[in-house]
């Protein structure tokens, strides 16, 4: 379940496979991978940070600004905040309840808006999978 601030526009219907919101030129995306059998993934917080770090890619100059992990509504999260030549700022979160995974990204092509990243951080930490809402691109305001 997502509780998105009013200033973010839902453009999920234009971006197949990801729940997507924009605010000016900044983008917030969320995608879900549901457990469907086999060995339980049960990732540690360090595993979730490593997954978030894996998003950085290899192109251009990239600098990790901050990495963190902790508890969230879903269970646990790992996050990496970085700067790259292509985007001024990016933050990636991987969340898990031990079975399912949620990946969230915040891409900022403008100067970092501290209030906005705090807003996105609050949204991410309150993500839950009580419904299939994220997979269908629905939101709750």
Short mmCIF file of N, CA and C in Angstrom, two decimals:
data_model
loop_
_atom_site.label_atom_id
_atom_site.label_comp_id
_atom_site.label_asym_id
_atom_site.label_seq_id
_atom_site.Cartn_x
_atom_site.Cartn_y
_atom_site.Cartn_z
N UNK A 1 0.85 -1.16 0.00
CA UNK A 1 0.00 0.00 0.00
C UNK A 1 0.90 1.24 0.00
N UNK A 2 0.60 2.19 -0.87
CA UNK A 2 1.39 3.42 -0.97
C UNK A 2 0.57 4.62 -0.57
N UNK A 3 1.15 5.47 0.22
CA UNK A 3 0.51 6.73 0.58
C UNK A 3 1.38 7.85 0.02
N UNK A 4 1.06 8.28 -1.18
CA UNK A 4 1.87 9.24 -1.93
C UNK A 4 1.37 10.66 -1.67
N UNK A 5 2.28 11.60 -1.41
CA UNK A 5 1.87 13.00 -1.24
C UNK A 5 1.19 13.54 -2.50
N UNK A 6 0.31 14.49 -2.32
CA UNK A 6 -0.50 15.04 -3.42
C UNK A 6 0.33 15.64 -4.55
N UNK A 7 1.54 16.15 -4.26
CA UNK A 7 2.33 16.82 -5.28
C UNK A 7 2.99 15.86 -6.27
N UNK A 8 2.87 14.56 -6.06
CA UNK A 8 3.41 13.57 -6.99
C UNK A 8 2.30 13.09 -7.93
N UNK A 9 2.59 13.07 -9.22
CA UNK A 9 1.62 12.64 -10.23
C UNK A 9 1.86 11.17 -10.58
N UNK A 10 0.81 10.37 -10.56
CA UNK A 10 0.89 8.95 -10.89
C UNK A 10 0.88 8.78 -12.41
N UNK A 11 1.99 8.28 -12.96
CA UNK A 11 2.08 8.02 -14.40
C UNK A 11 2.31 6.53 -14.67
N UNK A 12 1.88 5.69 -13.75
CA UNK A 12 2.10 4.25 -13.84
C UNK A 12 1.56 3.65 -15.14
N UNK A 13 0.46 4.18 -15.64
CA UNK A 13 -0.13 3.64 -16.87
C UNK A 13 0.77 3.87 -18.08
N UNK A 14 1.72 4.79 -17.97
CA UNK A 14 2.65 5.08 -19.08
C UNK A 14 3.96 4.30 -18.95
N UNK A 15 4.12 3.55 -17.87
CA UNK A 15 5.38 2.88 -17.60
C UNK A 15 5.10 1.45 -17.15
N UNK A 16 4.94 0.57 -18.09
CA UNK A 16 4.54 -0.81 -17.81
C UNK A 16 5.50 -1.51 -16.84
N UNK A 17 4.94 -2.17 -15.84
CA UNK A 17 5.73 -2.98 -14.93
C UNK A 17 6.16 -2.31 -13.65
N UNK A 18 6.09 -0.99 -13.60
CA UNK A 18 6.50 -0.27 -12.39
C UNK A 18 5.45 0.74 -12.00
N UNK A 19 5.23 0.88 -10.72
CA UNK A 19 4.40 1.96 -10.22
C UNK A 19 5.29 3.19 -10.23
N UNK A 20 4.88 4.24 -10.96
CA UNK A 20 5.75 5.38 -11.21
C UNK A 20 5.05 6.69 -10.91
N UNK A 21 5.77 7.58 -10.23
CA UNK A 21 5.27 8.91 -9.89
C UNK A 21 6.32 9.94 -10.29
N UNK A 22 5.85 11.13 -10.70
CA UNK A 22 6.77 12.21 -11.00
C UNK A 22 6.38 13.46 -10.21
N UNK A 23 7.39 14.26 -9.93
CA UNK A 23 7.21 15.56 -9.29
C UNK A 23 8.22 16.47 -9.98
N UNK A 24 7.75 17.27 -10.93
CA UNK A 24 8.68 18.03 -11.77
C UNK A 24 9.45 17.04 -12.63
N UNK A 25 10.77 17.11 -12.58
CA UNK A 25 11.60 16.18 -13.35
C UNK A 25 12.06 14.99 -12.52
N UNK A 26 11.64 14.92 -11.28
CA UNK A 26 12.07 13.84 -10.39
C UNK A 26 11.10 12.67 -10.47
N UNK A 27 11.65 11.46 -10.34
CA UNK A 27 10.88 10.24 -10.53
C UNK A 27 11.02 9.33 -9.30
N UNK A 28 9.90 8.74 -8.89
CA UNK A 28 9.87 7.76 -7.81
C UNK A 28 9.18 6.52 -8.37
N UNK A 29 9.88 5.37 -8.35
CA UNK A 29 9.33 4.13 -8.89
C UNK A 29 9.37 3.03 -7.85
N UNK A 30 8.38 2.16 -7.93
CA UNK A 30 8.29 1.02 -7.02
C UNK A 30 7.92 -0.22 -7.82
N UNK A 31 8.62 -1.32 -7.58
CA UNK A 31 8.26 -2.59 -8.20
C UNK A 31 8.32 -3.69 -7.15
N UNK A 32 7.56 -4.75 -7.40
CA UNK A 32 7.39 -5.83 -6.43
C UNK A 32 7.79 -7.16 -7.06
N UNK A 33 8.48 -7.99 -6.27
CA UNK A 33 8.76 -9.38 -6.66
C UNK A 33 8.21 -10.25 -5.54
N UNK A 34 7.15 -10.99 -5.84
CA UNK A 34 6.49 -11.84 -4.85
C UNK A 34 7.13 -13.23 -4.82
N UNK A 35 7.27 -13.76 -3.64
CA UNK A 35 7.77 -15.12 -3.43
C UNK A 35 6.73 -16.09 -3.98
N UNK A 36 7.19 -17.05 -4.80
CA UNK A 36 6.22 -18.02 -5.34
C UNK A 36 6.67 -19.46 -5.16
N UNK A 37 7.51 -19.70 -4.17
CA UNK A 37 7.91 -21.07 -3.86
C UNK A 37 9.41 -21.26 -3.89
N UNK A 38 9.83 -22.43 -3.43
CA UNK A 38 11.25 -22.73 -3.37
C UNK A 38 11.85 -22.30 -2.04
N UNK A 39 13.17 -22.21 -2.02
CA UNK A 39 13.87 -21.82 -0.79
C UNK A 39 13.53 -20.38 -0.42
N UNK A 40 13.24 -20.17 0.86
CA UNK A 40 12.94 -18.81 1.33
C UNK A 40 14.19 -17.93 1.20
N UNK A 41 14.06 -16.76 0.58
CA UNK A 41 15.22 -15.88 0.42
C UNK A 41 15.76 -15.36 1.76
N UNK A 42 14.88 -14.91 2.65
CA UNK A 42 15.22 -14.41 3.97
C UNK A 42 16.50 -13.56 3.99
N UNK A 43 16.54 -12.46 3.23
CA UNK A 43 17.76 -11.66 3.14
C UNK A 43 18.05 -10.90 4.44
N UNK A 44 19.33 -10.75 4.73
CA UNK A 44 19.75 -9.92 5.86
C UNK A 44 19.70 -8.45 5.42
N UNK A 45 19.84 -7.55 6.36
CA UNK A 45 19.90 -6.13 6.02
C UNK A 45 21.10 -5.85 5.12
N UNK A 46 22.20 -6.53 5.38
CA UNK A 46 23.40 -6.35 4.55
C UNK A 46 23.13 -6.82 3.12
N UNK A 47 22.39 -7.91 2.97
CA UNK A 47 22.01 -8.39 1.63
C UNK A 47 21.19 -7.32 0.90
N UNK A 48 20.28 -6.67 1.62
CA UNK A 48 19.43 -5.65 1.00
C UNK A 48 20.24 -4.43 0.59
N UNK A 49 21.23 -4.05 1.39
CA UNK A 49 22.13 -2.95 1.00
C UNK A 49 22.92 -3.35 -0.24
N UNK A 50 23.41 -4.59 -0.28
CA UNK A 50 24.17 -5.07 -1.44
C UNK A 50 23.30 -5.06 -2.70
N UNK A 51 22.04 -5.46 -2.58
CA UNK A 51 21.13 -5.40 -3.72
C UNK A 51 20.95 -3.96 -4.20
N UNK A 52 20.78 -3.04 -3.26
CA UNK A 52 20.63 -1.63 -3.62
C UNK A 52 21.90 -1.10 -4.28
N UNK A 53 23.06 -1.52 -3.81
CA UNK A 53 24.33 -1.09 -4.39
C UNK A 53 24.50 -1.62 -5.80
N UNK A 54 23.93 -2.79 -6.08
CA UNK A 54 24.04 -3.39 -7.40
C UNK A 54 23.35 -2.60 -8.48
N UNK A 55 22.48 -1.69 -8.11
CA UNK A 55 21.75 -0.86 -9.06
C UNK A 55 22.65 0.20 -9.69
N UNK A 56 23.79 0.49 -9.08
CA UNK A 56 24.63 1.60 -9.50
C UNK A 56 25.16 1.47 -10.92
N UNK A 57 25.36 0.27 -11.40
CA UNK A 57 25.84 0.11 -12.76
C UNK A 57 27.31 0.45 -12.89
N UNK A 58 27.78 0.49 -14.13
CA UNK A 58 29.21 0.70 -14.38
C UNK A 58 29.50 1.93 -15.22
N UNK A 59 28.49 2.59 -15.76
CA UNK A 59 28.73 3.73 -16.64
C UNK A 59 28.96 5.02 -15.89
N UNK A 60 29.92 5.82 -16.32
CA UNK A 60 30.14 7.15 -15.76
C UNK A 60 30.67 7.13 -14.34
N UNK A 61 30.94 8.31 -13.82
CA UNK A 61 31.44 8.46 -12.46
C UNK A 61 30.28 8.34 -11.48
N UNK A 62 30.42 7.46 -10.52
CA UNK A 62 29.39 7.25 -9.51
C UNK A 62 30.03 7.31 -8.13
N UNK A 63 29.40 8.02 -7.24
CA UNK A 63 29.93 8.17 -5.88
C UNK A 63 28.84 7.84 -4.87
N UNK A 64 29.09 6.83 -4.03
CA UNK A 64 28.14 6.49 -2.97
C UNK A 64 28.22 7.56 -1.88
N UNK A 65 27.08 8.14 -1.56
CA UNK A 65 27.02 9.18 -0.54
C UNK A 65 26.64 8.63 0.82
N UNK A 66 25.82 7.57 0.81
CA UNK A 66 25.29 7.06 2.08
C UNK A 66 24.69 5.67 1.85
N UNK A 67 24.90 4.78 2.78
CA UNK A 67 24.25 3.46 2.77
C UNK A 67 23.68 3.24 4.17
N UNK A 68 22.52 2.58 4.23
CA UNK A 68 21.85 2.40 5.51
C UNK A 68 20.96 1.16 5.43
N UNK A 69 20.56 0.68 6.57
CA UNK A 69 19.59 -0.42 6.64
C UNK A 69 18.82 -0.27 7.94
N UNK A 70 17.70 -0.98 8.00
CA UNK A 70 16.90 -0.90 9.22
C UNK A 70 15.58 -1.61 9.07
N UNK A 71 14.68 -1.30 9.97
CA UNK A 71 13.34 -1.88 9.96
C UNK A 71 12.39 -0.92 9.26
N UNK A 72 11.36 -1.51 8.66
CA UNK A 72 10.31 -0.74 8.00
C UNK A 72 9.00 -1.50 8.15
N UNK A 73 7.93 -0.91 7.66
CA UNK A 73 6.60 -1.53 7.75
C UNK A 73 6.60 -2.94 7.16
N UNK A 74 7.29 -3.14 6.04
CA UNK A 74 7.31 -4.44 5.38
C UNK A 74 8.15 -5.46 6.15
N UNK A 75 9.22 -5.01 6.78
CA UNK A 75 10.13 -5.90 7.50
C UNK A 75 11.48 -5.22 7.67
N UNK A 76 12.34 -5.39 6.66
CA UNK A 76 13.67 -4.77 6.68
C UNK A 76 13.94 -4.08 5.35
N UNK A 77 14.87 -3.11 5.40
CA UNK A 77 15.27 -2.42 4.17
C UNK A 77 16.78 -2.22 4.15
N UNK A 78 17.30 -2.07 2.95
CA UNK A 78 18.67 -1.63 2.72
C UNK A 78 18.59 -0.54 1.67
N UNK A 79 19.38 0.51 1.83
CA UNK A 79 19.32 1.62 0.88
C UNK A 79 20.71 2.17 0.60
N UNK A 80 20.88 2.68 -0.60
CA UNK A 80 22.11 3.35 -1.00
C UNK A 80 21.71 4.64 -1.69
N UNK A 81 22.36 5.72 -1.28
CA UNK A 81 22.15 7.04 -1.89
C UNK A 81 23.44 7.37 -2.62
N UNK A 82 23.32 7.80 -3.88
CA UNK A 82 24.54 8.10 -4.62
C UNK A 82 24.35 9.24 -5.59
N UNK A 83 25.47 9.74 -6.04
CA UNK A 83 25.55 10.79 -7.05
C UNK A 83 26.18 10.17 -8.28
N UNK A 84 25.67 10.53 -9.46
CA UNK A 84 26.31 10.09 -10.70
C UNK A 84 26.35 11.25 -11.67
N UNK A 85 27.17 11.11 -12.71
CA UNK A 85 27.25 12.15 -13.72
C UNK A 85 25.93 12.29 -14.48
N UNK A 86 25.22 11.18 -14.65
CA UNK A 86 23.97 11.18 -15.41
C UNK A 86 22.82 11.80 -14.63
N UNK A 87 22.77 11.50 -13.35
CA UNK A 87 21.72 12.02 -12.47
C UNK A 87 22.41 12.70 -11.31
N UNK A 88 21.90 13.82 -10.89
CA UNK A 88 22.53 14.46 -9.75
C UNK A 88 22.40 13.60 -8.51
N UNK A 89 21.27 12.95 -8.36
CA UNK A 89 21.04 12.19 -7.13
C UNK A 89 20.16 10.98 -7.42
N UNK A 90 20.48 9.89 -6.78
CA UNK A 90 19.64 8.69 -6.88
C UNK A 90 19.68 7.99 -5.53
N UNK A 91 18.54 7.45 -5.14
CA UNK A 91 18.51 6.60 -3.96
C UNK A 91 17.72 5.35 -4.32
N UNK A 92 18.26 4.21 -3.91
CA UNK A 92 17.65 2.92 -4.19
C UNK A 92 17.41 2.20 -2.87
N UNK A 93 16.23 1.64 -2.72
CA UNK A 93 15.88 0.85 -1.54
C UNK A 93 15.49 -0.55 -1.99
N UNK A 94 15.89 -1.55 -1.23
CA UNK A 94 15.35 -2.90 -1.36
C UNK A 94 14.74 -3.23 0.00
N UNK A 95 13.49 -3.65 -0.03
CA UNK A 95 12.76 -4.01 1.18
C UNK A 95 12.35 -5.47 1.08
N UNK A 96 12.24 -6.14 2.21
CA UNK A 96 11.78 -7.53 2.19
C UNK A 96 11.13 -7.89 3.52
N UNK A 97 10.19 -8.81 3.40
CA UNK A 97 9.56 -9.40 4.59
C UNK A 97 10.10 -10.81 4.82
N UNK A 98 11.21 -11.13 4.16
CA UNK A 98 11.80 -12.46 4.25
C UNK A 98 11.42 -13.35 3.09
N UNK A 99 10.34 -12.98 2.40
CA UNK A 99 9.87 -13.73 1.23
C UNK A 99 9.78 -12.82 0.01
N UNK A 100 8.97 -11.79 0.12
CA UNK A 100 8.73 -10.88 -1.00
C UNK A 100 9.74 -9.73 -0.97
N UNK A 101 9.93 -9.11 -2.14
CA UNK A 101 10.85 -7.98 -2.24
C UNK A 101 10.14 -6.79 -2.87
N UNK A 102 10.53 -5.61 -2.45
CA UNK A 102 10.09 -4.37 -3.08
C UNK A 102 11.36 -3.59 -3.40
N UNK A 103 11.44 -3.07 -4.62
CA UNK A 103 12.53 -2.18 -5.00
C UNK A 103 11.93 -0.81 -5.25
N UNK A 104 12.50 0.20 -4.65
CA UNK A 104 12.04 1.58 -4.86
C UNK A 104 13.24 2.42 -5.27
N UNK A 105 13.02 3.32 -6.22
CA UNK A 105 14.08 4.22 -6.66
C UNK A 105 13.57 5.65 -6.68
N UNK A 106 14.44 6.56 -6.32
CA UNK A 106 14.16 8.00 -6.41
C UNK A 106 15.27 8.58 -7.27
N UNK A 107 14.89 9.14 -8.41
CA UNK A 107 15.84 9.72 -9.36
C UNK A 107 15.60 11.21 -9.43
N UNK A 108 16.64 11.98 -9.17
CA UNK A 108 16.54 13.43 -9.12
C UNK A 108 17.53 14.02 -10.11
N UNK A 109 17.03 14.66 -11.16
CA UNK A 109 17.91 15.26 -12.16
C UNK A 109 18.17 16.73 -11.88
N UNK A 110 17.61 17.21 -10.79
CA UNK A 110 17.81 18.60 -10.37
C UNK A 110 18.64 18.57 -9.10
N UNK A 111 18.91 19.73 -8.54
CA UNK A 111 19.58 19.77 -7.24
C UNK A 111 18.71 19.03 -6.22
N UNK A 112 19.36 18.31 -5.34
CA UNK A 112 18.65 17.51 -4.35
C UNK A 112 17.73 18.38 -3.50
N UNK A 113 16.50 17.94 -3.41
CA UNK A 113 15.52 18.62 -2.57
C UNK A 113 15.41 17.84 -1.26
N UNK A 114 16.01 18.37 -0.22
CA UNK A 114 16.06 17.65 1.06
C UNK A 114 14.67 17.29 1.55
N UNK A 115 13.73 18.22 1.50
CA UNK A 115 12.37 17.92 1.93
C UNK A 115 11.74 16.81 1.11
N UNK A 116 12.04 16.79 -0.18
CA UNK A 116 11.46 15.78 -1.06
C UNK A 116 12.03 14.40 -0.75
N UNK A 117 13.34 14.29 -0.56
CA UNK A 117 13.91 12.98 -0.25
C UNK A 117 13.39 12.48 1.10
N UNK A 118 13.17 13.38 2.04
CA UNK A 118 12.58 12.98 3.32
C UNK A 118 11.17 12.45 3.12
N UNK A 119 10.42 13.09 2.23
CA UNK A 119 9.05 12.69 1.89
C UNK A 119 9.06 11.28 1.29
N UNK A 120 9.95 11.06 0.33
CA UNK A 120 10.04 9.76 -0.34
C UNK A 120 10.48 8.69 0.67
N UNK A 121 11.42 9.03 1.52
CA UNK A 121 11.89 8.09 2.55
C UNK A 121 10.72 7.64 3.44
N UNK A 122 9.86 8.57 3.82
CA UNK A 122 8.69 8.23 4.66
C UNK A 122 7.76 7.28 3.90
N UNK A 123 7.55 7.55 2.62
CA UNK A 123 6.69 6.67 1.80
C UNK A 123 7.28 5.27 1.76
N UNK A 124 8.58 5.17 1.47
CA UNK A 124 9.23 3.86 1.36
C UNK A 124 9.13 3.08 2.67
N UNK A 125 9.40 3.72 3.77
CA UNK A 125 9.40 3.01 5.06
C UNK A 125 8.01 2.54 5.48
N UNK A 126 6.97 3.07 4.86
CA UNK A 126 5.60 2.64 5.21
C UNK A 126 4.98 1.74 4.15
N UNK A 127 5.74 1.31 3.16
CA UNK A 127 5.22 0.38 2.14
C UNK A 127 4.86 -0.94 2.81
N UNK A 128 3.67 -1.44 2.46
CA UNK A 128 3.26 -2.77 2.91
C UNK A 128 2.67 -3.50 1.72
N UNK A 129 2.56 -4.79 1.85
CA UNK A 129 2.00 -5.60 0.77
C UNK A 129 0.69 -6.22 1.21
N UNK A 130 -0.18 -5.41 1.80
CA UNK A 130 -1.47 -5.91 2.27
C UNK A 130 -2.39 -6.26 1.11
N UNK A 131 -2.09 -5.71 -0.04
CA UNK A 131 -2.91 -5.99 -1.22
C UNK A 131 -1.99 -6.10 -2.42
N UNK A 132 -2.54 -6.32 -3.55
CA UNK A 132 -1.75 -6.38 -4.78
C UNK A 132 -1.71 -5.01 -5.45
N UNK A 133 -1.98 -3.98 -4.68
CA UNK A 133 -2.07 -2.61 -5.17
C UNK A 133 -0.83 -2.18 -5.95
N UNK A 134 0.36 -2.45 -5.45
CA UNK A 134 1.58 -2.02 -6.13
C UNK A 134 1.73 -2.69 -7.47
N UNK A 135 1.37 -3.96 -7.54
CA UNK A 135 1.52 -4.69 -8.79
C UNK A 135 0.55 -4.22 -9.85
N UNK A 136 -0.57 -3.63 -9.44
CA UNK A 136 -1.55 -3.15 -10.41
C UNK A 136 -1.40 -1.66 -10.67
N UNK A 137 -0.43 -1.03 -10.01
CA UNK A 137 -0.18 0.39 -10.25
C UNK A 137 -1.14 1.31 -9.52
N UNK A 138 -1.90 0.80 -8.55
CA UNK A 138 -2.85 1.64 -7.83
C UNK A 138 -2.18 2.38 -6.70
N UNK A 139 -2.78 3.47 -6.30
CA UNK A 139 -2.22 4.25 -5.20
C UNK A 139 -3.31 4.67 -4.25
N UNK A 140 -2.86 5.12 -3.12
CA UNK A 140 -3.77 5.64 -2.11
C UNK A 140 -3.25 7.00 -1.70
N UNK A 141 -4.09 8.02 -1.76
CA UNK A 141 -3.65 9.38 -1.40
C UNK A 141 -4.31 9.80 -0.13
#
